Amino acid sequence: MEPDETSLDPKDWSELRALGHRMVDELFDHMAALRSQPVWRPLPLSLRAQLRGEPLPRQGRAPEQVYQEARDLLFRYGLGSIHPGFMGWVHGGGNPVGALAELFAAGINANLGGRDHVAIEMERQVIRWVAELLGFPSESAGLLVTGSSQANLMGVLVARSAALGPSVRAHGIGDAKLAAYTSAAAHACIPRAFEIAGLGRETLREIPVDSEYQMDLAELRKAIREDKARGYRPFLLLATAGTVDTGAIDPLARLAEIARAEGMWLHVDGAIGALLACAPALREKIAGIEQAQSVALDFHKWGQVPYDAGCFLARSAAPLLATFGQNPHYLQPTARGLAAGTPWPFELGPDLSRGFRALKVWMTLKTYGTERLGACIAQCCALARYAAARISAEPELELLAPVPLNIVCFRYRNGNTLDTLNADIVADVQESGLAVPSLTRIQGKLAIRAAIVNHRTRREDIDALLDAVLKMGRLRAAQSA
Ligand SMILES: *Cc1c(COP(=O)(O)O)cnc(C)c1O
């Protein structure tokens, strides 16, 4: 057999080319008609069973058939996060140019772990743009990673190396008595980062929040004082710019002062809020972020870049190299040739092989510019204020937390056992396909949470959500009466 007979490329490209065109057409038709579709539909049991029972495909089939099968599943039973009525958790809407970029990046199939090729230069460009946006120094360094869970973990690891020096890489933390601080409203990936890093969750002090859900500075100072008196070394302060429950932003400039005075690394979890820097009227809310040692942010949330696209940024490459740098003999950089171009990205983070995430970010930023992305962010915040005003005016609804950003926590309050009732209402609304909110807990009360992140969401979608909650609430209230 000739070697080329076993290639996966087609002999004649015309059919596959036609399929590619059709896939783009059908995808864009789907995107253009989202509002005529339910936000989400549950996967029928029979179909789930069929998917779970299907054996490994040993023989191939025509790509048209395979695509149609995927399309029929995904257009009908997908997550729904591109739909303007999707307000569950904190999900970005993606964008059509970012989708084209993903197709193109997959075709180029670049590995951005290292070597001297232009895709890496494009990722470095994105990192420089993020630094410029946030007011970080021009020598800042970082990586695009899966998401802020990974970027926050990197922040913890880098701060640990900075505190303990190179010996921590050989010996672990030994009997070092380290203490780190974050707010009680911080995302759950932060305590998990301490678990993964081997520091243990108890190294992290969860500081109570004030009535605005921001870290309480008096409580922080008290915790630091007590830790020092007990022989602990404060090494890391993790601030949040946009908490996952209410969108609260910790007082970043004042936290930067405290971190400086105590010799702590300041890392900002900006998964939601760092991109407020794109919106001129809102960027003041994150003033002080430019003083952080490192930042995590998510392009796949308010940046509207398709999943996944997180980012870790530090003020220079040095602390990253000190944490992750390696030079095994099979990855030795050289002065010239394809192995030039140090440092290679794999030395700045935990991954060796790395996909071309940067292209969808690069194309999204270049196509829309930060101004248009910022306008989408401002629009989401205005819609959240509109939702809050409607909720406050509606006797059957109760607003459960302030709305400083794009997240609205509320509940239906006409009935008994409100937690059960609101959990039922959220499932009812999701299953109706009218909207997708999610649940959280605010001061012990189960809350309906609407996070408005999608650039496609409009007032009519907010109205559809609130009308659906009222409708399901009344139905449930009538049933139990
Ligand atoms: C989403 C989120 C995270 C986790 O980010 P992923 O990209 O989902 O890994 C961390 N912190 C906050 C505040 C978030 O909203």
Short mmCIF file of C-alpha atoms and ligand atoms in Angstrom, two decimals:
data_model
loop_
_atom_site.label_atom_id
_atom_site.label_comp_id
_atom_site.label_asym_id
_atom_site.label_seq_id
_atom_site.Cartn_x
_atom_site.Cartn_y
_atom_site.Cartn_z
CA MET A 1 0.00 0.00 0.00
CA GLU A 2 1.26 3.47 -0.83
CA PRO A 3 1.66 5.65 2.28
CA ASP A 4 -0.63 8.34 0.88
CA GLU A 5 -3.45 5.81 0.59
CA THR A 6 -3.82 5.86 4.38
CA SER A 7 -4.05 9.61 4.80
CA LEU A 8 -7.22 11.07 6.32
CA ASP A 9 -7.41 13.77 3.65
CA PRO A 10 -9.96 13.20 0.88
CA LYS A 11 -8.74 12.37 -2.65
CA ASP A 12 -11.19 14.89 -4.00
CA TRP A 13 -11.75 17.92 -1.79
CA SER A 14 -14.91 19.19 -3.47
CA GLU A 15 -17.44 17.22 -1.41
CA LEU A 16 -15.83 18.03 1.91
CA ARG A 17 -15.53 21.65 0.86
CA ALA A 18 -19.27 21.72 0.13
CA LEU A 19 -19.96 20.19 3.55
CA GLY A 20 -17.83 22.87 5.17
CA HIS A 21 -19.80 25.61 3.45
CA ARG A 22 -23.05 23.97 4.47
CA MET A 23 -21.95 23.71 8.09
CA VAL A 24 -21.17 27.42 8.21
CA ASP A 25 -24.51 28.25 6.54
CA GLU A 26 -26.54 26.11 8.93
CA LEU A 27 -24.67 27.37 11.97
CA PHE A 28 -25.27 31.00 11.03
CA ASP A 29 -28.95 30.28 10.21
CA HIS A 30 -29.23 28.76 13.67
CA MET A 31 -27.60 31.79 15.29
CA ALA A 32 -29.78 34.24 13.36
CA ALA A 33 -33.00 32.48 14.45
CA LEU A 34 -32.18 31.81 18.11
CA ARG A 35 -35.15 33.73 19.50
CA SER A 36 -37.64 31.52 17.67
CA GLN A 37 -36.24 28.49 19.53
CA PRO A 38 -36.54 27.41 23.18
CA VAL A 39 -33.49 28.42 25.22
CA TRP A 40 -33.00 24.80 26.29
CA ARG A 41 -34.71 21.42 25.93
CA PRO A 42 -34.01 18.41 28.15
CA LEU A 43 -32.38 15.48 26.37
CA PRO A 44 -35.03 12.74 26.00
CA LEU A 45 -34.30 9.56 27.95
CA SER A 46 -34.38 7.38 24.84
CA LEU A 47 -31.81 9.54 23.11
CA ARG A 48 -29.57 9.59 26.16
CA ALA A 49 -29.76 5.80 26.34
CA GLN A 50 -28.94 5.56 22.65
CA LEU A 51 -25.86 7.78 23.08
CA ARG A 52 -24.68 5.78 26.07
CA GLY A 53 -25.16 2.46 24.36
CA GLU A 54 -23.31 3.21 21.16
CA PRO A 55 -20.10 1.22 20.73
CA LEU A 56 -16.75 2.50 19.47
CA PRO A 57 -17.04 3.27 15.76
CA ARG A 58 -14.64 0.86 14.08
CA GLN A 59 -15.68 1.65 10.55
CA GLY A 60 -16.15 5.17 9.36
CA ARG A 61 -19.15 6.77 7.71
CA ALA A 62 -19.63 9.68 5.36
CA PRO A 63 -18.82 13.00 7.06
CA GLU A 64 -22.19 14.43 5.91
CA GLN A 65 -24.00 11.77 7.96
CA VAL A 66 -21.78 12.27 10.95
CA TYR A 67 -22.24 16.01 10.82
CA GLN A 68 -26.02 15.73 10.51
CA GLU A 69 -26.13 13.53 13.56
CA ALA A 70 -24.07 16.04 15.57
CA ARG A 71 -26.13 18.95 14.27
CA ASP A 72 -29.46 17.33 15.15
CA LEU A 73 -28.26 16.67 18.68
CA LEU A 74 -26.62 20.02 19.28
CA PHE A 75 -29.07 22.42 17.66
CA ARG A 76 -31.89 20.77 19.58
CA TYR A 77 -30.43 19.69 22.91
CA GLY A 78 -27.41 21.93 23.42
CA LEU A 79 -26.66 24.02 26.49
CA GLY A 80 -28.34 27.08 25.02
CA SER A 81 -25.71 29.54 26.20
CA ILE A 82 -25.67 31.42 22.89
CA HIS A 83 -29.41 32.14 23.26
CA PRO A 84 -30.35 35.64 24.43
CA GLY A 85 -32.61 34.11 27.10
CA PHE A 86 -29.74 32.21 28.73
CA MET A 87 -28.92 33.89 32.06
CA GLY A 88 -27.92 30.88 34.13
CA TRP A 89 -24.57 30.83 35.94
CA VAL A 90 -22.16 33.25 34.21
CA HIS A 91 -21.95 32.30 30.55
CA GLY A 92 -20.77 34.31 27.59
CA GLY A 93 -22.68 34.30 24.32
CA GLY A 94 -19.78 33.51 21.99
CA ASN A 95 -19.69 35.30 18.65
CA PRO A 96 -19.79 34.29 14.98
CA VAL A 97 -16.31 35.61 14.15
CA GLY A 98 -14.89 33.72 17.11
CA ALA A 99 -16.58 30.59 15.75
CA LEU A 100 -14.93 31.06 12.36
CA ALA A 101 -11.61 31.59 14.14
CA GLU A 102 -12.03 28.22 15.90
CA LEU A 103 -12.57 26.48 12.58
CA PHE A 104 -9.51 28.17 11.12
CA ALA A 105 -7.37 27.49 14.19
CA ALA A 106 -8.30 23.81 14.07
CA GLY A 107 -7.28 23.68 10.42
CA ILE A 108 -3.92 25.31 11.16
CA ASN A 109 -3.54 22.92 14.11
CA ALA A 110 -0.77 24.93 15.74
CA ASN A 111 0.78 23.78 19.00
CA LEU A 112 1.54 26.84 21.09
CA GLY A 113 3.64 25.06 23.71
CA GLY A 114 6.78 26.39 22.08
CA ARG A 115 9.03 26.90 19.07
CA ASP A 116 9.37 30.01 16.96
CA HIS A 117 6.20 30.44 14.90
CA VAL A 118 3.83 33.30 14.31
CA ALA A 119 0.87 31.85 16.26
CA ILE A 120 2.89 32.27 19.47
CA GLU A 121 3.67 35.84 18.48
CA MET A 122 -0.10 36.41 18.06
CA GLU A 123 -0.75 35.04 21.56
CA ARG A 124 1.96 37.36 22.91
CA GLN A 125 0.16 40.20 21.14
CA VAL A 126 -3.09 39.29 22.93
CA ILE A 127 -1.27 39.22 26.27
CA ARG A 128 0.24 42.66 25.56
CA TRP A 129 -3.22 43.99 24.68
CA VAL A 130 -4.62 42.66 27.96
CA ALA A 131 -1.75 44.36 29.81
CA GLU A 132 -2.46 47.62 27.99
CA LEU A 133 -6.18 47.34 28.73
CA LEU A 134 -5.61 46.79 32.46
CA GLY A 135 -2.79 49.32 32.84
CA PHE A 136 -0.12 46.67 33.44
CA PRO A 137 3.55 47.28 32.46
CA SER A 138 4.61 46.57 28.88
CA GLU A 139 6.91 43.72 29.99
CA SER A 140 3.93 41.84 31.46
CA ALA A 141 3.67 38.16 30.60
CA GLY A 142 0.97 35.57 30.69
CA LEU A 143 -0.93 32.88 28.87
CA LEU A 144 -4.32 32.05 27.54
CA VAL A 145 -5.58 29.07 29.52
CA THR A 146 -8.79 27.08 29.84
CA GLY A 147 -10.44 29.51 32.23
CA SER A 148 -10.15 31.45 35.44
CA SER A 149 -10.11 28.26 37.52
CA GLN A 150 -6.76 27.48 35.92
CA ALA A 151 -5.61 31.12 35.96
CA ASN A 152 -6.43 31.48 39.68
CA LEU A 153 -4.55 28.25 40.38
CA MET A 154 -1.57 29.69 38.52
CA GLY A 155 -1.83 32.82 40.70
CA VAL A 156 -1.69 30.69 43.85
CA LEU A 157 1.29 28.66 42.56
CA VAL A 158 3.24 31.71 41.45
CA ALA A 159 2.61 33.50 44.76
CA ARG A 160 3.72 30.36 46.61
CA SER A 161 7.02 30.28 44.66
CA ALA A 162 7.51 34.00 45.21
CA ALA A 163 7.04 33.54 48.96
CA LEU A 164 9.17 30.43 49.46
CA GLY A 165 11.73 30.72 46.67
CA PRO A 166 13.02 27.98 44.38
CA SER A 167 13.35 25.39 47.15
CA VAL A 168 9.57 24.91 47.22
CA ARG A 169 9.82 23.22 43.83
CA ALA A 170 12.17 20.57 45.19
CA HIS A 171 10.92 20.15 48.71
CA GLY A 172 7.32 21.32 48.81
CA ILE A 173 6.18 23.76 51.45
CA GLY A 174 7.58 21.77 54.38
CA ASP A 175 6.59 23.37 57.67
CA ALA A 176 6.14 26.91 56.31
CA LYS A 177 3.25 28.60 58.09
CA LEU A 178 1.61 30.51 55.27
CA ALA A 179 -1.66 32.43 55.30
CA ALA A 180 -3.71 33.75 52.38
CA TYR A 181 -6.86 35.87 52.34
CA THR A 182 -9.90 36.10 50.13
CA SER A 183 -13.51 37.13 50.67
CA ALA A 184 -16.25 34.78 51.75
CA ALA A 185 -17.90 35.60 48.42
CA ALA A 186 -14.91 34.36 46.37
CA HIS A 187 -15.45 31.68 43.73
CA ALA A 188 -15.15 28.05 44.80
CA CYS A 189 -12.20 27.51 42.45
CA ILE A 190 -10.04 29.53 44.87
CA PRO A 191 -10.22 27.17 47.87
CA ARG A 192 -9.87 24.34 45.35
CA ALA A 193 -6.65 25.93 44.05
CA PHE A 194 -5.24 25.70 47.58
CA GLU A 195 -6.20 22.03 47.71
CA ILE A 196 -4.59 21.31 44.33
CA ALA A 197 -1.47 23.33 45.18
CA GLY A 198 -0.93 21.18 48.28
CA LEU A 199 -1.24 24.22 50.53
CA GLY A 200 -4.48 22.94 51.97
CA ARG A 201 -7.75 24.82 52.08
CA GLU A 202 -7.14 25.96 55.65
CA THR A 203 -4.26 28.15 54.48
CA LEU A 204 -6.95 30.35 52.95
CA ARG A 205 -8.81 32.66 55.32
CA GLU A 206 -12.28 33.53 54.08
CA ILE A 207 -12.86 37.11 55.21
CA PRO A 208 -16.48 38.14 55.89
CA VAL A 209 -18.12 40.55 53.45
CA ASP A 210 -19.93 43.80 54.21
CA SER A 211 -23.50 44.70 53.23
CA GLU A 212 -22.33 45.27 49.62
CA TYR A 213 -20.74 41.79 49.49
CA GLN A 214 -17.24 43.30 49.31
CA MET A 215 -14.39 42.04 51.47
CA ASP A 216 -14.59 43.77 54.86
CA LEU A 217 -11.26 45.55 55.33
CA ALA A 218 -11.47 45.76 59.12
CA GLU A 219 -12.01 41.99 59.23
CA LEU A 220 -9.09 41.49 56.86
CA ARG A 221 -6.75 43.61 58.99
CA LYS A 222 -7.85 41.75 62.10
CA ALA A 223 -7.22 38.34 60.51
CA ILE A 224 -3.75 39.40 59.35
CA ARG A 225 -2.91 40.70 62.83
CA GLU A 226 -4.04 37.50 64.49
CA ASP A 227 -2.18 35.31 62.01
CA LYS A 228 1.06 37.19 62.52
CA ALA A 229 0.67 36.94 66.29
CA ARG A 230 0.37 33.15 65.88
CA GLY A 231 3.50 32.94 63.72
CA TYR A 232 1.84 32.72 60.30
CA ARG A 233 3.23 34.52 57.30
CA PRO A 234 0.63 36.39 55.19
CA PHE A 235 1.79 35.76 51.61
CA LEU A 236 -1.19 36.17 49.28
CA LEU A 237 -4.26 38.37 49.04
CA LEU A 238 -6.86 37.21 46.49
CA ALA A 239 -9.28 39.98 45.60
CA THR A 240 -12.37 39.48 43.47
CA ALA A 241 -13.47 41.88 40.75
CA GLY A 242 -17.04 40.72 40.20
CA THR A 243 -18.19 37.98 42.55
CA VAL A 244 -20.08 35.10 41.09
CA ASP A 245 -23.19 35.55 43.28
CA THR A 246 -23.78 39.30 43.17
CA GLY A 247 -21.09 40.91 40.99
CA ALA A 248 -19.52 42.71 43.95
CA ILE A 249 -16.07 44.20 43.42
CA ASP A 250 -13.63 44.22 46.31
CA PRO A 251 -12.00 47.64 47.00
CA LEU A 252 -8.97 46.90 44.84
CA ALA A 253 -6.92 50.05 45.45
CA ARG A 254 -7.20 49.73 49.22
CA LEU A 255 -6.41 46.02 49.05
CA ALA A 256 -3.31 46.88 47.01
CA GLU A 257 -2.18 49.17 49.84
CA ILE A 258 -2.67 46.45 52.43
CA ALA A 259 -0.88 43.87 50.28
CA ARG A 260 2.07 46.23 49.82
CA ALA A 261 2.29 47.04 53.52
CA GLU A 262 2.24 43.34 54.44
CA GLY A 263 4.53 42.13 51.64
CA MET A 264 1.77 39.98 50.15
CA TRP A 265 1.25 39.03 46.52
CA LEU A 266 -1.98 40.59 45.23
CA HIS A 267 -3.87 38.42 42.76
CA VAL A 268 -7.20 39.61 41.35
CA ASP A 269 -9.84 37.12 40.24
CA GLY A 270 -11.23 39.24 37.43
CA ALA A 271 -13.06 36.35 35.73
CA ILE A 272 -16.14 38.52 35.40
CA GLY A 273 -15.05 42.06 36.13
CA ALA A 274 -11.58 42.63 34.60
CA LEU A 275 -13.09 43.33 31.19
CA LEU A 276 -15.04 46.27 32.65
CA ALA A 277 -11.85 48.02 31.54
CA CYS A 278 -13.38 47.94 28.03
CA ALA A 279 -16.31 50.17 29.11
CA PRO A 280 -15.23 53.78 29.77
CA ALA A 281 -18.16 54.54 32.10
CA LEU A 282 -17.54 51.40 34.18
CA ARG A 283 -13.79 50.94 34.29
CA GLU A 284 -13.48 53.11 37.37
CA LYS A 285 -15.15 50.26 39.30
CA ILE A 286 -11.96 48.20 38.95
CA ALA A 287 -9.51 51.05 39.65
CA GLY A 288 -6.54 49.55 41.46
CA ILE A 289 -6.42 46.37 39.34
CA GLU A 290 -3.32 47.82 37.68
CA GLN A 291 -1.49 47.46 41.01
CA ALA A 292 -2.02 43.70 41.25
CA GLN A 293 0.88 41.28 40.80
CA SER A 294 -1.36 39.01 38.74
CA VAL A 295 -4.87 38.81 37.32
CA ALA A 296 -7.16 36.03 36.10
CA LEU A 297 -9.84 36.88 33.56
CA ASP A 298 -12.22 35.12 31.21
CA PHE A 299 -12.62 36.04 27.57
CA HIS A 300 -15.32 33.38 27.37
CA LYS A 301 -17.61 35.34 29.68
CA TRP A 302 -17.91 39.09 28.99
CA GLY A 303 -15.31 38.92 26.21
CA GLN A 304 -17.88 36.89 24.17
CA VAL A 305 -15.11 34.62 22.85
CA PRO A 306 -16.23 31.01 22.32
CA TYR A 307 -15.25 28.53 25.04
CA ASP A 308 -12.71 28.10 26.33
CA ALA A 309 -10.61 31.22 26.74
CA GLY A 310 -9.26 32.26 30.12
CA CYS A 311 -6.20 34.43 30.69
CA PHE A 312 -3.47 34.71 33.30
CA LEU A 313 -1.44 37.91 33.42
CA ALA A 314 1.56 38.81 35.61
CA ARG A 315 3.76 41.90 35.66
CA SER A 316 6.71 40.05 34.09
CA ALA A 317 7.75 36.59 32.96
CA ALA A 318 10.18 36.12 35.86
CA PRO A 319 7.75 34.80 38.51
CA LEU A 320 6.18 32.47 35.94
CA LEU A 321 9.54 31.08 34.87
CA ALA A 322 10.46 30.67 38.53
CA THR A 323 7.31 28.60 39.05
CA PHE A 324 6.94 26.61 35.84
CA GLY A 325 10.24 26.93 33.92
CA GLN A 326 12.01 23.74 32.81
CA ASN A 327 14.43 22.77 30.09
CA PRO A 328 14.39 19.08 29.32
CA HIS A 329 16.91 18.01 26.65
CA TYR A 330 14.24 17.33 24.04
CA LEU A 331 12.88 20.87 24.35
CA GLN A 332 16.14 22.83 24.30
CA PRO A 333 15.68 26.21 22.68
CA THR A 334 18.32 27.27 20.17
CA ALA A 335 19.56 30.61 18.90
CA ARG A 336 18.08 30.09 15.43
CA GLY A 337 15.81 27.79 13.51
CA LEU A 338 12.35 26.69 14.61
CA ALA A 339 13.60 26.00 18.15
CA ALA A 340 14.39 29.70 18.76
CA GLY A 341 12.18 32.26 20.46
CA THR A 342 12.61 31.83 24.22
CA PRO A 343 10.90 31.73 26.55
CA TRP A 344 8.52 29.19 25.17
CA PRO A 345 4.97 29.40 26.54
CA PHE A 346 5.21 25.96 28.19
CA GLU A 347 7.72 27.50 30.62
CA LEU A 348 5.13 30.06 31.74
CA GLY A 349 2.41 27.64 32.80
CA PRO A 350 1.46 24.04 33.51
CA ASP A 351 0.74 22.82 29.95
CA LEU A 352 3.16 21.67 27.26
CA SER A 353 0.92 21.13 24.24
CA ARG A 354 -1.32 24.16 23.90
CA GLY A 355 -3.99 24.88 21.30
CA PHE A 356 -4.40 28.07 19.32
CA ARG A 357 -6.92 29.67 21.74
CA ALA A 358 -5.31 32.98 20.92
CA LEU A 359 -6.75 33.16 17.40
CA LYS A 360 -10.39 33.42 18.48
CA VAL A 361 -9.43 36.10 21.02
CA TRP A 362 -7.26 37.92 18.46
CA MET A 363 -9.96 37.87 15.78
CA THR A 364 -12.71 38.86 18.25
CA LEU A 365 -10.67 41.81 19.56
CA LYS A 366 -9.61 42.96 16.09
CA THR A 367 -13.11 42.60 14.62
CA TYR A 368 -15.16 44.30 17.32
CA GLY A 369 -12.56 46.35 19.18
CA THR A 370 -12.69 46.86 22.92
CA GLU A 371 -15.17 49.73 22.47
CA ARG A 372 -17.89 47.54 21.03
CA LEU A 373 -17.22 44.80 23.58
CA GLY A 374 -17.38 47.49 26.26
CA ALA A 375 -20.74 48.68 24.91
CA CYS A 376 -22.07 45.11 25.26
CA ILE A 377 -20.81 45.01 28.85
CA ALA A 378 -22.49 48.34 29.65
CA GLN A 379 -25.70 47.07 28.02
CA CYS A 380 -25.68 43.96 30.26
CA CYS A 381 -25.34 46.17 33.35
CA ALA A 382 -28.19 48.42 32.18
CA LEU A 383 -30.40 45.35 31.63
CA ALA A 384 -29.58 44.12 35.13
CA ARG A 385 -30.67 47.47 36.54
CA TYR A 386 -33.87 47.24 34.50
CA ALA A 387 -34.53 43.75 35.89
CA ALA A 388 -33.86 44.96 39.44
CA ALA A 389 -36.31 47.86 39.00
CA ARG A 390 -39.04 45.55 37.65
CA ILE A 391 -38.46 43.07 40.49
CA SER A 392 -38.64 45.83 43.11
CA ALA A 393 -41.92 47.07 41.63
CA GLU A 394 -43.49 43.60 41.54
CA PRO A 395 -45.14 42.62 44.87
CA GLU A 396 -44.73 38.87 44.25
CA LEU A 397 -40.98 39.22 43.70
CA GLU A 398 -38.23 40.17 46.11
CA LEU A 399 -34.77 41.46 45.24
CA LEU A 400 -32.27 39.63 47.48
CA ALA A 401 -29.01 41.50 46.90
CA PRO A 402 -27.69 44.79 45.53
CA VAL A 403 -27.07 44.86 41.76
CA PRO A 404 -23.74 46.64 41.24
CA LEU A 405 -23.03 44.91 37.92
CA ASN A 406 -24.85 42.36 35.75
CA ILE A 407 -26.11 39.77 38.25
CA VAL A 408 -29.60 39.87 39.77
CA CYS A 409 -30.61 37.67 42.72
CA PHE A 410 -34.28 37.54 43.56
CA ARG A 411 -37.08 35.19 44.50
CA TYR A 412 -40.78 34.58 44.17
CA ARG A 413 -42.19 35.24 47.62
CA ASN A 414 -45.87 34.41 47.44
CA GLY A 415 -46.10 31.09 49.29
CA ASN A 416 -44.62 28.91 52.03
CA THR A 417 -41.36 26.98 51.98
CA LEU A 418 -39.85 29.55 49.67
CA ASP A 419 -36.63 27.60 49.05
CA THR A 420 -38.50 24.60 47.63
CA LEU A 421 -40.87 26.85 45.71
CA ASN A 422 -38.07 28.82 44.06
CA ALA A 423 -36.08 25.70 43.21
CA ASP A 424 -39.21 24.33 41.52
CA ILE A 425 -39.83 27.61 39.69
CA VAL A 426 -36.29 27.64 38.27
CA ALA A 427 -36.60 24.06 37.01
CA ASP A 428 -40.07 24.85 35.60
CA VAL A 429 -38.77 27.92 33.76
CA GLN A 430 -35.74 26.03 32.41
CA GLU A 431 -37.89 23.14 31.19
CA SER A 432 -40.39 25.52 29.60
CA GLY A 433 -37.63 26.80 27.32
CA LEU A 434 -38.77 30.38 28.00
CA ALA A 435 -35.58 31.40 29.81
CA VAL A 436 -32.66 29.90 31.73
CA PRO A 437 -31.92 31.35 35.18
CA SER A 438 -29.98 29.40 37.82
CA LEU A 439 -29.96 29.14 41.61
CA THR A 440 -27.70 30.34 44.38
CA ARG A 441 -27.99 31.11 48.05
CA ILE A 442 -27.96 34.66 49.44
CA GLN A 443 -27.69 34.92 53.23
CA GLY A 444 -29.21 31.50 53.60
CA LYS A 445 -32.10 32.15 51.21
CA LEU A 446 -32.40 30.24 47.98
CA ALA A 447 -32.25 32.82 45.19
CA ILE A 448 -33.07 32.83 41.50
CA ARG A 449 -29.96 34.19 39.85
CA ALA A 450 -29.91 35.89 36.46
CA ALA A 451 -26.44 36.73 35.18
CA ILE A 452 -26.70 38.92 32.10
CA VAL A 453 -23.56 38.31 30.10
CA ASN A 454 -24.74 37.67 26.55
CA HIS A 455 -24.40 40.48 23.98
CA ARG A 456 -27.67 39.30 22.37
CA THR A 457 -29.83 39.78 25.48
CA ARG A 458 -32.43 42.57 25.25
CA ARG A 459 -35.21 43.99 27.44
CA GLU A 460 -37.70 41.57 25.90
CA ASP A 461 -35.57 38.67 27.20
CA ILE A 462 -35.52 40.14 30.72
CA ASP A 463 -39.30 40.54 30.50
CA ALA A 464 -39.64 36.95 29.25
CA LEU A 465 -37.63 35.69 32.25
CA LEU A 466 -39.60 37.68 34.83
CA ASP A 467 -42.95 36.86 33.20
CA ALA A 468 -42.03 33.17 33.18
CA VAL A 469 -41.02 33.27 36.87
CA LEU A 470 -44.32 34.97 37.76
CA LYS A 471 -46.32 32.50 35.67
CA MET A 472 -44.65 29.41 37.14
CA GLY A 473 -44.80 30.93 40.63
CA ARG A 474 -48.55 31.53 40.34
CA LEU A 475 -49.14 28.04 39.00
CA ARG A 476 -47.20 26.52 41.89
CA ALA A 477 -48.90 28.79 44.42
CA ALA A 478 -52.33 27.84 43.05
CA GLN A 479 -51.46 24.11 43.23
CA SER A 480 -50.39 24.26 46.87
CA ALA A 481 -53.33 26.45 47.96
C1 LIG B 1 -16.42 31.77 36.25
C2 LIG B 1 -15.63 32.24 37.41
C3 LIG B 1 -14.47 31.58 37.80
C4 LIG B 1 -14.04 30.29 37.16
O1 LIG B 1 -13.68 30.52 35.84
P1 LIG B 1 -13.77 29.36 34.74
O2 LIG B 1 -13.44 30.10 33.52
O3 LIG B 1 -15.19 28.86 34.78
O4 LIG B 1 -12.79 28.33 35.11
C5 LIG B 1 -13.72 32.12 38.82
N1 LIG B 1 -14.11 33.23 39.44
C6 LIG B 1 -15.24 33.89 39.12
C7 LIG B 1 -15.60 35.13 39.86
C8 LIG B 1 -16.04 33.40 38.08
O5 LIG B 1 -17.16 34.03 37.75
#
